[in-house]
Amino acid sequence: MIRWLLRAVVAAGLLGSAWVHYVVWQDWASETDVVGPLFLVNVVAGVVIAVAVLVWRHWLPVLAAIGFGLATLGAYVLSLTTGFFGVSERFTTQAELWGLITEVACVVFALPLLLNRERADR
């Protein structure tokens, strides 16, 4: 039951991040050369990984969810500090807050699924 709940929260985090990136893409990112297409990749990847986490009871989609969260968080930290392909953020919008929450959720709730998979496999 706990594993199913963790999977649901991870999938919600992935879908939430995908939604935030889609909204931001519509708002301004579609007009940027590199970041715009990367936002769309994030949208598609978030949906695909979320479905995989829910449907495929394997460690691979869970690891992908962690990688997705870390990579997206890393790109966001770069945009806050040094800039990311010409985009500099300031953490002032609600979309940034929700993106941060959803991506942290991907990592925080997927880690127990990945680390405790041996016990569940027995």
Coordinates of C-alpha atoms in Angstrom, one line a residue:
M1 CA 0.0 0.0 0.0
I2 CA 2.8 2.4 0.9
R3 CA 4.7 1.6 -2.3
W4 CA 1.5 2.3 -4.3
L5 CA 1.1 5.7 -2.5
L6 CA 4.7 6.6 -3.2
R7 CA 4.3 5.7 -6.8
A8 CA 1.2 7.9 -7.0
V9 CA 3.0 10.8 -5.4
V10 CA 6.0 10.5 -7.7
A11 CA 3.6 10.3 -10.8
A12 CA 1.8 13.4 -9.5
G13 CA 5.1 15.2 -9.1
L14 CA 6.1 14.3 -12.7
L15 CA 2.8 15.3 -14.1
G16 CA 2.8 18.5 -12.1
S17 CA 6.3 19.4 -13.4
A18 CA 5.2 18.6 -16.9
W19 CA 2.2 20.9 -16.5
V20 CA 4.2 23.8 -15.1
H21 CA 6.7 23.5 -18.0
Y22 CA 3.8 23.5 -20.5
V23 CA 2.3 26.6 -19.0
V24 CA 5.6 28.4 -18.9
W25 CA 6.3 27.3 -22.4
Q26 CA 3.1 28.8 -23.5
D27 CA 3.8 32.0 -21.5
W28 CA 7.3 32.8 -22.7
A29 CA 9.6 29.8 -23.3
S30 CA 8.3 29.0 -26.7
E31 CA 10.1 32.2 -27.9
T32 CA 13.5 31.0 -26.8
D33 CA 15.8 29.0 -29.0
V34 CA 17.2 26.3 -26.7
V35 CA 15.1 26.5 -23.6
G36 CA 11.8 26.4 -25.4
P37 CA 12.3 23.0 -27.0
L38 CA 13.8 21.7 -23.7
F39 CA 10.6 22.7 -21.9
L40 CA 8.6 20.6 -24.4
V41 CA 11.0 17.7 -23.9
N42 CA 10.3 18.1 -20.2
V43 CA 6.6 18.0 -20.8
V44 CA 6.7 14.8 -22.8
A45 CA 9.3 13.1 -20.6
G46 CA 7.3 13.9 -17.4
V47 CA 4.1 12.3 -18.8
V48 CA 5.9 9.2 -20.2
I49 CA 7.9 8.6 -17.0
A50 CA 4.7 9.2 -14.9
V51 CA 2.9 6.5 -16.8
A52 CA 5.9 4.2 -16.6
V53 CA 6.1 4.7 -12.8
L54 CA 2.5 3.7 -12.4
V55 CA 2.3 0.8 -14.9
W56 CA 5.7 -0.8 -14.8
R57 CA 6.7 -2.2 -11.4
H58 CA 10.5 -2.0 -12.1
W59 CA 13.3 0.1 -10.7
L60 CA 14.1 1.8 -14.1
P61 CA 11.1 4.2 -14.2
V62 CA 11.8 5.1 -10.6
L63 CA 15.4 5.9 -11.4
A64 CA 14.2 7.9 -14.4
A65 CA 11.9 9.9 -12.1
I66 CA 14.8 10.7 -9.8
G67 CA 17.0 11.7 -12.8
F68 CA 14.2 13.8 -14.2
G69 CA 13.8 15.7 -10.9
L70 CA 17.5 16.2 -10.4
A71 CA 18.1 17.3 -14.0
T72 CA 15.2 19.7 -13.9
L73 CA 16.2 21.1 -10.5
G74 CA 19.8 21.4 -11.8
A75 CA 18.8 23.4 -14.8
Y76 CA 16.6 25.6 -12.6
V77 CA 19.5 26.3 -10.1
L78 CA 21.7 27.2 -13.1
S79 CA 19.1 29.6 -14.4
L80 CA 19.0 31.2 -10.9
T81 CA 22.7 31.5 -10.5
T82 CA 24.7 31.7 -13.7
G83 CA 22.0 31.6 -16.3
F84 CA 20.9 28.7 -18.4
F85 CA 21.2 29.1 -22.2
G86 CA 20.5 32.8 -21.8
V87 CA 17.6 32.4 -19.3
S88 CA 18.0 34.0 -15.9
E89 CA 15.3 33.4 -13.3
R90 CA 14.7 35.2 -10.0
F91 CA 12.2 32.9 -8.2
T92 CA 9.4 35.4 -8.2
T93 CA 6.5 33.5 -9.9
Q94 CA 4.0 30.9 -8.7
A95 CA 5.1 28.6 -11.6
E96 CA 8.6 28.6 -10.2
L97 CA 7.4 27.6 -6.8
W98 CA 5.2 24.8 -8.1
G99 CA 8.0 23.6 -10.3
L100 CA 10.3 23.4 -7.4
I101 CA 7.8 21.6 -5.2
T102 CA 6.9 19.0 -7.9
E103 CA 10.5 18.3 -8.8
V104 CA 11.6 17.9 -5.2
A105 CA 8.7 15.5 -4.8
C106 CA 9.9 13.4 -7.7
V107 CA 13.3 12.9 -6.0
V108 CA 12.1 12.7 -2.3
F109 CA 9.4 10.2 -2.9
A110 CA 11.1 8.1 -5.5
L111 CA 14.2 7.5 -3.4
P112 CA 12.5 5.2 -0.9
L113 CA 11.0 3.3 -3.8
L114 CA 14.4 2.8 -5.3
L115 CA 16.3 2.1 -2.1
N116 CA 13.8 -0.4 -0.6
R117 CA 13.1 -2.3 -3.8
E118 CA 15.1 -5.4 -2.6
R119 CA 12.8 -5.9 0.4
A120 CA 9.7 -5.5 -1.9
D121 CA 11.1 -8.0 -4.4
R122 CA 11.4 -10.8 -1.7

